[in-house]
Every structure is written in C-alpha cells, then in structure tokens.
Coordinates of C-alpha atoms and ligand atoms in Angstrom, one line a residue:
M1 CA 183.5 -88.2 11.8
S2 CA 179.9 -87.2 12.8
S3 CA 178.5 -84.2 11.0
P4 CA 178.0 -81.0 12.9
S5 CA 174.5 -80.6 14.4
F6 CA 173.6 -77.5 12.3
L7 CA 173.8 -79.6 9.2
Q8 CA 171.1 -82.0 10.4
G9 CA 168.1 -79.9 9.5
N10 CA 167.1 -77.9 6.5
S11 CA 168.1 -74.5 7.8
L12 CA 169.6 -71.9 5.5
A13 CA 172.9 -72.4 7.2
A14 CA 172.8 -76.2 6.5
R15 CA 171.7 -75.6 2.9
D16 CA 174.5 -73.0 2.5
A17 CA 177.2 -75.4 3.8
K18 CA 175.9 -78.1 1.5
S19 CA 175.7 -75.9 -1.6
Q20 CA 178.0 -72.9 -1.7
I21 CA 181.8 -72.2 -1.8
H22 CA 182.6 -69.0 0.0
P23 CA 185.3 -66.6 -1.0
Y24 CA 188.0 -65.7 1.5
T25 CA 186.7 -68.3 4.0
N26 CA 188.4 -71.2 5.7
L27 CA 186.4 -73.9 4.0
S28 CA 187.1 -76.5 6.6
V29 CA 185.8 -74.2 9.4
H30 CA 182.8 -73.3 7.3
E31 CA 181.9 -76.9 6.8
K32 CA 181.8 -77.3 10.6
E33 CA 180.3 -74.0 11.7
G34 CA 178.3 -72.7 8.7
P35 CA 177.7 -69.1 7.8
L36 CA 176.3 -66.0 9.5
I37 CA 173.2 -65.2 7.4
I38 CA 172.5 -61.6 6.9
E39 CA 168.9 -61.0 6.0
S40 CA 168.4 -57.2 5.7
G41 CA 170.0 -53.8 6.2
K42 CA 169.1 -50.3 7.0
G43 CA 171.4 -47.3 7.3
I44 CA 174.7 -48.5 8.8
H45 CA 173.1 -51.6 10.3
V46 CA 172.5 -55.1 9.1
F47 CA 170.3 -57.8 10.7
D48 CA 170.9 -61.5 10.7
E49 CA 168.2 -64.2 10.3
D50 CA 167.5 -64.2 14.0
G51 CA 166.9 -60.4 14.0
K52 CA 170.2 -59.6 15.7
E53 CA 171.5 -56.1 14.7
Y54 CA 175.1 -55.3 13.8
I55 CA 176.8 -52.1 12.8
E56 CA 178.5 -52.8 9.4
G57 CA 181.8 -51.3 10.5
L58 CA 183.4 -52.2 7.2
A59 CA 180.6 -51.0 4.9
G60 CA 180.4 -54.6 3.7
L61 CA 183.8 -54.9 1.9
W62 CA 184.8 -51.2 2.2
C63 CA 182.1 -50.3 -0.2
T64 CA 178.5 -49.4 0.8
S65 CA 179.2 -45.7 1.2
F66 CA 175.5 -44.9 1.6
G67 CA 174.7 -47.8 3.9
F68 CA 171.8 -50.1 3.4
G69 CA 168.3 -49.3 2.1
E70 CA 168.9 -46.1 0.3
E71 CA 165.7 -45.6 -1.7
E72 CA 167.2 -43.2 -4.2
L73 CA 169.6 -45.9 -5.4
I74 CA 166.9 -48.6 -5.3
N75 CA 164.6 -46.4 -7.4
A76 CA 167.4 -45.5 -9.9
A77 CA 167.8 -49.3 -10.5
I78 CA 164.1 -49.9 -10.9
K79 CA 163.6 -47.0 -13.3
Q80 CA 166.5 -48.1 -15.5
M81 CA 165.4 -51.8 -15.3
R82 CA 162.0 -50.8 -16.7
K83 CA 163.5 -48.6 -19.5
L84 CA 166.3 -50.8 -20.7
P85 CA 167.4 -53.6 -18.4
Y86 CA 170.5 -54.5 -20.4
Y87 CA 172.5 -53.4 -23.3
H88 CA 176.1 -53.7 -24.2
A89 CA 178.9 -51.4 -25.3
F90 CA 180.6 -53.6 -28.0
A91 CA 180.9 -52.6 -31.6
S92 CA 180.1 -48.9 -31.0
K93 CA 176.8 -49.4 -29.1
S94 CA 176.1 -47.2 -26.2
T95 CA 173.5 -46.2 -23.6
E96 CA 172.7 -43.0 -21.9
P97 CA 173.5 -44.0 -18.3
S98 CA 177.0 -45.1 -19.3
I99 CA 177.6 -41.9 -21.2
R100 CA 176.4 -39.7 -18.3
L101 CA 178.6 -41.7 -15.9
A102 CA 181.7 -41.5 -18.0
E103 CA 181.3 -37.7 -18.3
K104 CA 180.8 -37.4 -14.6
L105 CA 183.9 -39.5 -13.8
L106 CA 186.0 -37.4 -16.1
E107 CA 184.6 -34.2 -14.5
I108 CA 185.5 -35.2 -10.9
A109 CA 188.7 -37.1 -11.7
P110 CA 191.9 -36.2 -9.9
A111 CA 193.9 -35.8 -13.1
D112 CA 193.3 -34.8 -16.7
F113 CA 191.9 -38.1 -18.0
S114 CA 190.6 -38.5 -21.5
K115 CA 188.4 -41.6 -21.4
V116 CA 186.6 -44.1 -19.2
F117 CA 186.4 -47.9 -19.7
F118 CA 183.7 -49.7 -17.6
V119 CA 184.1 -53.1 -16.0
N120 CA 182.4 -55.0 -13.3
S121 CA 184.8 -55.3 -10.4
G122 CA 188.1 -53.9 -9.0
S123 CA 189.9 -57.1 -10.1
E124 CA 188.6 -56.6 -13.7
A125 CA 189.6 -53.0 -13.5
N126 CA 193.2 -53.8 -12.6
D127 CA 193.4 -56.7 -15.1
T128 CA 192.3 -54.2 -17.7
V129 CA 194.9 -51.7 -16.5
I130 CA 197.7 -54.3 -17.0
K131 CA 196.5 -55.1 -20.5
L132 CA 196.2 -51.4 -21.4
V133 CA 199.8 -50.7 -20.2
W134 CA 201.1 -53.6 -22.4
Y135 CA 199.0 -52.5 -25.4
Y136 CA 200.1 -48.9 -25.0
N137 CA 203.8 -49.8 -24.9
N138 CA 203.4 -52.0 -27.9
A139 CA 201.8 -49.1 -29.7
L140 CA 204.8 -46.9 -28.8
G141 CA 207.1 -49.6 -30.2
R142 CA 208.6 -50.4 -26.7
P143 CA 208.0 -54.2 -26.6
K144 CA 210.4 -54.6 -23.7
K145 CA 208.8 -52.0 -21.4
K146 CA 206.3 -54.4 -19.8
K147 CA 207.1 -54.9 -16.1
I148 CA 204.7 -53.6 -13.6
I149 CA 205.8 -52.9 -10.0
S150 CA 203.4 -53.3 -7.2
R151 CA 204.1 -53.4 -3.5
Q152 CA 204.3 -56.1 -0.8
K153 CA 201.0 -56.2 1.1
A154 CA 199.2 -54.4 -1.8
Y155 CA 195.7 -55.6 -2.6
H156 CA 194.6 -55.3 -6.2
G157 CA 192.2 -58.2 -6.6
V158 CA 192.0 -61.9 -7.3
T159 CA 191.9 -62.6 -11.1
V160 CA 195.1 -64.1 -12.5
A161 CA 196.8 -60.8 -13.3
A162 CA 195.3 -58.7 -10.5
A163 CA 196.1 -61.4 -7.9
S164 CA 199.7 -61.2 -9.2
L165 CA 199.7 -57.5 -8.5
T166 CA 198.5 -58.2 -5.0
G167 CA 201.4 -58.6 -2.6
L168 CA 199.9 -61.0 -0.1
P169 CA 201.3 -64.5 -0.1
P170 CA 197.9 -66.4 0.5
L171 CA 196.8 -65.1 -2.9
H172 CA 199.8 -66.6 -4.6
N173 CA 200.5 -69.8 -2.7
D174 CA 199.5 -72.9 -4.6
F175 CA 197.6 -70.7 -7.2
D176 CA 200.9 -70.7 -9.1
L177 CA 201.1 -66.9 -9.0
P178 CA 202.4 -64.3 -9.6
I179 CA 202.6 -64.3 -13.4
Q180 CA 205.8 -63.0 -15.1
N181 CA 206.5 -59.3 -15.5
I182 CA 204.9 -58.4 -12.1
L183 CA 207.3 -57.3 -9.4
H184 CA 206.8 -56.2 -5.8
T185 CA 208.8 -53.4 -4.0
S186 CA 208.9 -52.7 -0.3
C187 CA 205.8 -52.0 1.8
P188 CA 205.8 -48.4 3.1
H189 CA 204.6 -49.3 6.6
Y190 CA 206.7 -47.1 8.9
Y191 CA 205.6 -48.8 12.2
R192 CA 206.5 -52.3 10.9
F193 CA 209.5 -51.6 8.6
G194 CA 211.0 -48.3 9.8
K195 CA 214.5 -48.8 11.3
D196 CA 215.5 -47.7 14.8
G197 CA 216.2 -43.9 14.8
E198 CA 214.9 -43.5 11.2
S199 CA 212.4 -40.6 10.8
E200 CA 209.2 -41.1 8.8
E201 CA 210.7 -39.0 6.0
E202 CA 213.9 -40.9 6.0
F203 CA 211.9 -44.1 5.8
A204 CA 209.9 -42.6 2.8
S205 CA 213.3 -41.8 1.1
R206 CA 214.4 -45.4 1.7
M207 CA 211.2 -46.7 0.2
A208 CA 211.8 -44.5 -2.9
D209 CA 215.4 -45.8 -3.0
D210 CA 214.2 -49.4 -2.9
L211 CA 212.0 -48.6 -5.8
E212 CA 214.8 -47.0 -7.8
N213 CA 217.1 -49.9 -7.1
L214 CA 214.6 -52.4 -8.3
I215 CA 214.0 -50.3 -11.5
L216 CA 217.8 -50.2 -12.1
K217 CA 218.2 -53.9 -11.4
E218 CA 215.5 -54.8 -13.9
G219 CA 216.5 -52.1 -16.4
P220 CA 214.4 -48.9 -16.7
D221 CA 213.6 -49.8 -20.3
T222 CA 211.7 -52.9 -19.1
V223 CA 209.6 -51.2 -16.4
A224 CA 206.3 -49.9 -17.6
A225 CA 204.2 -48.9 -14.6
F226 CA 203.9 -48.7 -10.8
I227 CA 200.6 -49.4 -9.1
A228 CA 199.5 -48.3 -5.7
E229 CA 196.5 -47.8 -3.4
P230 CA 196.7 -44.4 -1.8
V231 CA 195.9 -46.1 1.5
M232 CA 196.6 -49.8 1.4
G233 CA 193.3 -51.4 2.6
A234 CA 193.4 -55.2 2.8
G235 CA 197.1 -55.2 3.5
G236 CA 196.3 -53.7 6.9
V237 CA 195.1 -50.1 6.4
I238 CA 198.6 -48.7 5.8
I239 CA 198.7 -45.0 5.6
P240 CA 201.6 -43.7 3.4
P241 CA 204.5 -42.1 5.3
V242 CA 204.9 -38.3 4.8
T243 CA 206.5 -37.4 1.5
Y244 CA 206.2 -41.0 0.2
F245 CA 204.2 -40.4 -3.0
E246 CA 206.1 -37.2 -3.7
K247 CA 209.4 -39.2 -3.7
I248 CA 208.0 -42.2 -5.5
Q249 CA 206.6 -40.1 -8.3
K250 CA 209.9 -38.3 -8.8
I251 CA 211.5 -41.7 -9.5
L252 CA 208.7 -42.7 -11.9
K253 CA 209.1 -39.5 -13.9
K254 CA 212.8 -40.0 -14.1
Y255 CA 212.5 -43.4 -15.7
D256 CA 209.3 -42.7 -17.8
I257 CA 207.2 -45.1 -15.8
L258 CA 203.4 -44.8 -15.6
M259 CA 201.7 -44.1 -12.2
I260 CA 198.5 -46.2 -11.7
A261 CA 196.3 -45.2 -8.7
D262 CA 194.1 -48.1 -7.5
E263 CA 191.3 -46.1 -6.0
V264 CA 189.0 -49.1 -5.5
I265 CA 188.7 -48.4 -1.7
C266 CA 189.9 -44.8 -1.5
G267 CA 187.8 -43.3 -4.3
F268 CA 184.6 -41.4 -3.6
G269 CA 185.3 -39.7 -0.3
R270 CA 186.8 -42.4 1.9
T271 CA 189.9 -40.4 2.8
G272 CA 188.1 -37.1 3.2
Q273 CA 188.6 -35.9 -0.4
M274 CA 186.9 -37.3 -3.5
W275 CA 190.0 -39.3 -4.2
G276 CA 192.9 -40.7 -2.2
S277 CA 195.1 -39.3 -5.0
Q278 CA 194.0 -35.8 -3.9
T279 CA 194.7 -36.6 -0.2
Y280 CA 198.2 -37.8 -0.9
G281 CA 199.3 -35.7 -3.9
I282 CA 199.2 -38.5 -6.5
K283 CA 199.0 -37.5 -10.2
P284 CA 198.0 -40.8 -11.9
D285 CA 198.2 -41.6 -15.6
I286 CA 195.7 -44.4 -15.1
L287 CA 193.1 -44.9 -12.3
S288 CA 190.9 -47.8 -11.3
C289 CA 187.8 -47.4 -9.2
A290 CA 184.9 -49.6 -8.1
K291 CA 183.0 -50.3 -4.8
A292 CA 181.6 -46.9 -3.7
L293 CA 181.1 -45.9 -7.3
S294 CA 177.6 -47.4 -7.0
S295 CA 177.7 -47.6 -3.2
A296 CA 178.1 -51.3 -4.1
Y297 CA 174.4 -51.6 -4.8
L298 CA 175.2 -53.2 -8.2
P299 CA 178.6 -54.3 -9.6
I300 CA 180.4 -51.7 -11.6
A301 CA 184.0 -50.4 -11.8
A302 CA 185.9 -48.2 -14.1
V303 CA 189.4 -47.5 -15.5
M304 CA 190.3 -43.9 -16.5
V305 CA 193.2 -43.2 -18.9
S306 CA 195.2 -40.2 -20.1
E307 CA 194.9 -38.9 -23.7
D308 CA 198.3 -40.3 -24.4
I309 CA 197.3 -43.8 -23.5
F310 CA 194.0 -43.5 -25.3
R311 CA 195.9 -42.4 -28.5
G312 CA 198.1 -45.5 -28.2
M313 CA 194.9 -47.6 -28.0
V314 CA 193.4 -46.0 -31.0
K315 CA 196.6 -46.7 -33.0
Q316 CA 196.5 -50.4 -31.9
S317 CA 192.8 -50.8 -32.8
E318 CA 193.5 -49.4 -36.2
K319 CA 196.3 -51.9 -36.6
H320 CA 194.3 -54.9 -35.4
G321 CA 190.8 -53.9 -36.6
A322 CA 189.4 -53.4 -33.1
F323 CA 190.3 -52.8 -29.4
A324 CA 189.7 -56.5 -28.6
H325 CA 188.9 -56.2 -24.9
G326 CA 185.7 -55.8 -23.0
Y327 CA 183.1 -57.6 -20.9
T328 CA 179.4 -58.5 -21.7
Y329 CA 178.5 -56.2 -18.9
S330 CA 180.9 -53.3 -19.6
G331 CA 178.8 -50.1 -19.2
H332 CA 175.7 -52.1 -18.3
P333 CA 173.0 -49.4 -18.1
V334 CA 171.5 -50.5 -14.7
P335 CA 174.6 -50.3 -12.5
A336 CA 175.6 -47.2 -14.5
A337 CA 172.3 -45.5 -13.6
V338 CA 172.8 -46.5 -10.0
A339 CA 176.4 -45.2 -10.0
M340 CA 175.3 -42.0 -11.6
R341 CA 172.6 -41.5 -8.9
T342 CA 175.3 -42.3 -6.3
M343 CA 177.5 -39.6 -7.7
E344 CA 174.6 -37.1 -7.6
L345 CA 173.8 -38.0 -4.1
M346 CA 177.4 -37.4 -3.0
E347 CA 177.0 -33.8 -4.3
E348 CA 173.4 -33.3 -3.1
R349 CA 174.2 -34.5 0.4
N350 CA 177.6 -33.0 0.6
I351 CA 179.1 -36.4 1.5
I352 CA 182.7 -35.2 1.3
A353 CA 182.1 -32.4 3.7
H354 CA 180.3 -34.9 6.0
V355 CA 183.3 -37.2 6.0
Q356 CA 185.5 -34.2 6.8
D357 CA 183.1 -33.3 9.7
M358 CA 183.0 -36.8 11.1
S359 CA 186.7 -37.7 10.6
P360 CA 188.1 -35.8 13.6
H361 CA 185.7 -37.8 15.9
F362 CA 186.5 -41.0 14.2
L363 CA 190.3 -40.4 14.6
K364 CA 189.8 -39.3 18.2
R365 CA 188.0 -42.6 19.0
F366 CA 190.7 -44.6 17.2
N367 CA 193.5 -42.8 18.9
A368 CA 192.0 -43.4 22.3
L369 CA 192.6 -47.2 21.6
A370 CA 196.4 -46.6 21.5
D371 CA 196.5 -47.4 25.3
H372 CA 194.6 -50.6 25.0
P373 CA 196.7 -53.6 26.2
L374 CA 196.4 -55.4 22.8
V375 CA 197.1 -52.4 20.5
G376 CA 200.5 -51.7 19.0
E377 CA 199.6 -49.1 16.4
V378 CA 196.5 -47.1 15.5
R379 CA 196.3 -45.8 12.0
A380 CA 193.5 -43.9 10.4
C381 CA 192.6 -41.2 7.9
G382 CA 189.2 -39.9 6.7
L383 CA 186.8 -42.7 7.6
I384 CA 189.1 -45.7 7.4
G385 CA 191.4 -47.0 10.0
A386 CA 192.8 -50.0 11.9
V387 CA 194.4 -51.1 15.1
E388 CA 197.3 -53.5 14.9
L389 CA 197.2 -56.1 17.7
V390 CA 200.6 -57.0 19.1
A391 CA 202.0 -59.2 21.9
D392 CA 204.6 -56.7 23.0
K393 CA 203.9 -53.0 22.6
K394 CA 207.6 -52.1 23.1
T395 CA 209.2 -54.5 20.7
K396 CA 206.1 -54.5 18.3
R397 CA 206.3 -58.4 18.4
S398 CA 203.2 -59.8 16.7
F399 CA 201.1 -62.6 18.3
D400 CA 202.0 -66.1 17.4
P401 CA 199.6 -66.9 14.5
K402 CA 198.6 -70.1 16.4
F403 CA 196.5 -67.9 18.8
K404 CA 194.4 -66.4 15.9
A405 CA 194.3 -63.2 17.9
G406 CA 192.7 -61.1 15.1
H407 CA 190.2 -63.8 14.2
K408 CA 189.1 -64.1 17.8
A409 CA 188.9 -60.3 18.3
Y410 CA 186.8 -60.2 15.1
I411 CA 184.4 -62.8 16.5
A412 CA 184.2 -61.0 19.9
M413 CA 183.4 -57.8 18.1
Q414 CA 180.7 -59.5 16.0
E415 CA 179.2 -60.8 19.2
A416 CA 179.3 -57.2 20.6
G417 CA 177.4 -56.1 17.5
V418 CA 179.9 -54.6 15.2
I419 CA 181.2 -56.2 12.0
S420 CA 184.9 -55.5 11.6
R421 CA 187.6 -57.7 9.9
A422 CA 191.0 -58.9 10.7
V423 CA 193.1 -58.0 7.7
A424 CA 196.7 -59.2 6.8
G425 CA 197.1 -60.7 10.2
D426 CA 195.9 -59.1 13.4
N427 CA 194.9 -55.7 12.0
M428 CA 191.3 -54.9 13.0
A429 CA 189.8 -52.5 10.4
L430 CA 186.9 -50.1 10.4
C431 CA 185.7 -48.4 7.3
P432 CA 182.0 -47.6 8.0
P433 CA 179.4 -46.3 5.5
L434 CA 180.2 -42.6 4.8
I435 CA 176.8 -41.6 6.1
I436 CA 177.6 -42.5 9.6
T437 CA 176.8 -39.9 12.3
E438 CA 178.8 -38.9 15.4
A439 CA 176.5 -40.9 17.7
E440 CA 176.8 -43.9 15.5
I441 CA 180.6 -43.6 15.5
D442 CA 180.5 -43.7 19.3
E443 CA 178.3 -46.8 19.3
M444 CA 180.6 -48.5 16.7
F445 CA 183.7 -47.8 18.8
D446 CA 182.0 -48.8 22.1
R447 CA 181.2 -52.2 20.5
F448 CA 184.6 -52.5 18.9
T449 CA 186.3 -51.8 22.2
K450 CA 184.1 -54.3 24.0
G451 CA 185.2 -56.9 21.5
L452 CA 188.9 -55.9 22.0
D453 CA 188.4 -56.2 25.8
V454 CA 187.0 -59.7 25.4
A455 CA 190.0 -60.6 23.3
A456 CA 192.3 -59.1 25.9
D457 CA 190.7 -61.3 28.6
M458 CA 191.3 -64.3 26.3
A459 CA 194.8 -63.3 25.7
K460 CA 195.5 -63.2 29.5
K461 CA 193.8 -66.5 30.1
E462 CA 195.4 -68.3 27.2
D463 CA 198.7 -66.6 27.6
W464 CA 199.0 -65.1 24.1
F465 CA 201.6 -62.6 25.3
T466 CA 204.5 -65.0 26.1
G467 CA 203.5 -67.8 23.8
Ligands
LIG1 N1 191.8 -53.0 -5.5 C1 191.6 -52.7 -4.2 C2 192.4 -51.6 -3.5 C3 190.7 -53.5 -3.4 O1 190.5 -53.2 -2.1 C4 189.9 -54.5 -4.0 C5 189.0 -55.3 -3.2 O2 188.8 -55.1 -2.0 C6 190.2 -54.8 -5.3 C7 191.1 -54.0 -6.1 C8 189.5 -55.9 -6.0 O3 188.1 -55.6 -6.2 P1 187.0 -56.7 -6.5 O4 186.9 -57.5 -5.2 O5 185.8 -55.9 -6.8 O6 187.5 -57.5 -7.6

C-alpha cells in the first residue's frame, strides 16, 4: 500500500501521524488522513495551522468555560509558577493555593461536604470515589457492601475502574472491562426508551423500579453506591426525565446506598446553576468535579465527601498508619491557583447569571432544529445540548451505522466553521464556552445548521433514509 501523500513531507501532520497515538480516534483513519492541528485560540474561537477560524462549540471537551486566551488565568499560572512551581500534599504537606481552593469548593458545594481531595482528571476523581466507597464500608464493618451501580450510556472516564463505571460498550470491548462489583442500570432517556403511551413521569418511575429491582436482585447489603451525571454528556446529552432524581434518591435512602454526583461536565455553571445537582434536586454524599474547575487551563479535579465518609477514612488511616492513596500532583499549587482564579472570575463576572441570560436563546436556536429533516430529538439545558439524527422521525429509527451519519455531519460542521462532536452514535452536541454572547450563539447555530444541511444533502444522495 502506498503511503498517503500528507506523510511524504515533514509537515506537523506527518510528524504527528508518525509519532503520536491519539485518544478516542480511529487510528487507522488517522494514519491515512492525519490530524487537524489547532494552533491558537481567542475567546470562543480556535485557529488551525492554516489560519482557519472555528467556533469551539464543545468548549474543547466540555471544559473551557472561559474560552481561550483569558489573561487572568494565564497570569494566575505565571504568578504561582514563579512563587512555587510544584509541591505535593503527601505526609501532611500543604500549599496555600490548594487550601484556598478546598475552602472555596466547600463553600459553593451543593451539599454539606466536609473535605476535598484533589486529583488531576475526571477519571482519577471517579477512581478515587470508588476506592473511598470501599474504604468507607470496610471502616463501617460492612465488607459485603461494595457494589456500585452506574447507568447504561453513563460516562465516568477511562481508567480501569472509571471505565468500568462508564456504560458505553466501546470502553469495555476488548479492554476486558468492566471489573467486578460494578453494575449498570437502565439509561433514563425518555425519547429512546420510553414506551408507547408512557408519560415522562411514568418512565421515571419505571427507571426507579429498574434500579430497585437490581438492588433487590443483588441484595441491598451488597450495594454501596449509585453514581450519576446530572445530565449525561458523552452518552448523548441526556436530560433526566422529570421526577427522575427524586424517585431514584428515595430508593437509595431506603437501602442505605450512597449517592455520588459526577459533576465533571455539569459543575460550575453549565446547566444554569453552579451545579447540575442544584438544577436537578440531587443531594450527593460524594461529588466529583473537574474540567471547568480550572476552565481546563491546567489539569485539576476534585472529590468532595461528607463528614461521615471522612470519619470512616480517618478510622482506616489510624488502623493502617496512613490514608494510602494520592497522586504526585494531588493539590499541585499551579493548577490550584488557576482553579481558584477561575472560581473568583465566575463570581466577579456573574457567569451563572450570564448562562441564565444566554440559555433561553440557546434553547430557542436548538428547538428550531426540531423540524430539520435529519433531527429526531432536540435536548438541551443551560448551555449544553444535542440533536439526535434519525432515519425516520416517526419511528425514531436510527441511521444504519455504516453511513456514519454523525461523523459526516461533524466533518461538515467543521468545514462550516464550528467544532461539534458526534457522541454515542449520531448525537451532535454543543456545549460552548460559558462566556459566549447572543450574537456568537447565532453564529454557532448558523454554522451548525449549515453542517446539518450538507449532511442532509448527503443523506438524500447516498440514500441513508431507507438503507
Ligand atoms: N466524568 C464525566 C461526566 C465526563 O464527562 C468525563 C470526561 O469527559 C470524565 C468523568 C472523565 O474525565 P477525564 O477525561 O478528565 O478523565
């Protein structure tokens, strides 16, 4: 096989394809086509190496809440770098930025948490959560109470345990996952899984029944925790049906099962409140957050726990001589300083109020896509949403995967100047930087629609509808 022409020279694309493995990438296509190289960013825009401008419609990976080039965050990093570029938190060492950030997180938290533990990514946060749940139940003398229930289509990360929580088959297939003690209950997507004639509330009740049945089947004394994203992101931007979390939490209380909120995407304003837990009435015992915590400028994530759980950890550390968990970079002062400045900027610039102001227009532009020939369902909340592409609007039949409808729509959108993503099949997501203005929302949707129109033309030409 002759090698693709882009590999011939010494371009960045050629060097990339020859040197780097890319996450969540079809490696075979990448070898043939190479990367899109992003060179710079400003506000909601990024620019590729040829100077082409794109709206970052997904805020990177649902994360850069302040967009690109925010000098306040850059300066916070530089200042801290000069003062103390690294220190750790092992063996009772600490630094001021991590202390200030922990206090801030406890102050703004959606529940009465006692302590914060810092990690570097959402996956590490959720891995830590699993270990804490097991550690805690051992402290309580409940060695059997260890199973954690997640949901089909959930996304909780990629490390061995976090990927096990994730309920998307590509993360398990041939990776020999999930590990034991991780279970998945039904996905609460009313449009996809609601039955004919079933109301949204009835559907939510059925989801709660499914959870209860699973708990009873496994034995309540073996089930330790339930984990959920308030809005499921990578599973397709699935908004919980009305009354869902209320009903779920009743079941959890009944069987003494911890509620874990994965706020990695929803935290810090995305849904129009500081936390998705506030938007959807969730009272978590444990919370994981990441991404917009530092506007993604530097890697940092956190786990917050209740006093009860912390006391269990104290007891275990007495027994074993230490709480033997933690990362070299847990509480790293530079990302902590940037995260602290991010939290301050959220207040100084009233970002939550801004999201609430922008959200109606964002939802209006999303809802206007309901009539588009490719769109089966529109779902959105705050400044996050998706359209689900379907072959038949009436029966909700999906496109045959062989047409790669979502992928082609994503490429067409990119050509039209907006970076979106096809998630969990043919769901085209938007989750822009929270600083987006009304005019920019219009521009983003104009480009998004242009991409959808190109995909609709392809669908007609290539007969995706009947195929
Ligand atoms: N949890 C949720 C809800 C996420 O969306 C993600 C990533 O997108 C993660 C966890 C994993 O985070 P990371 O990629 O930082 O490991």
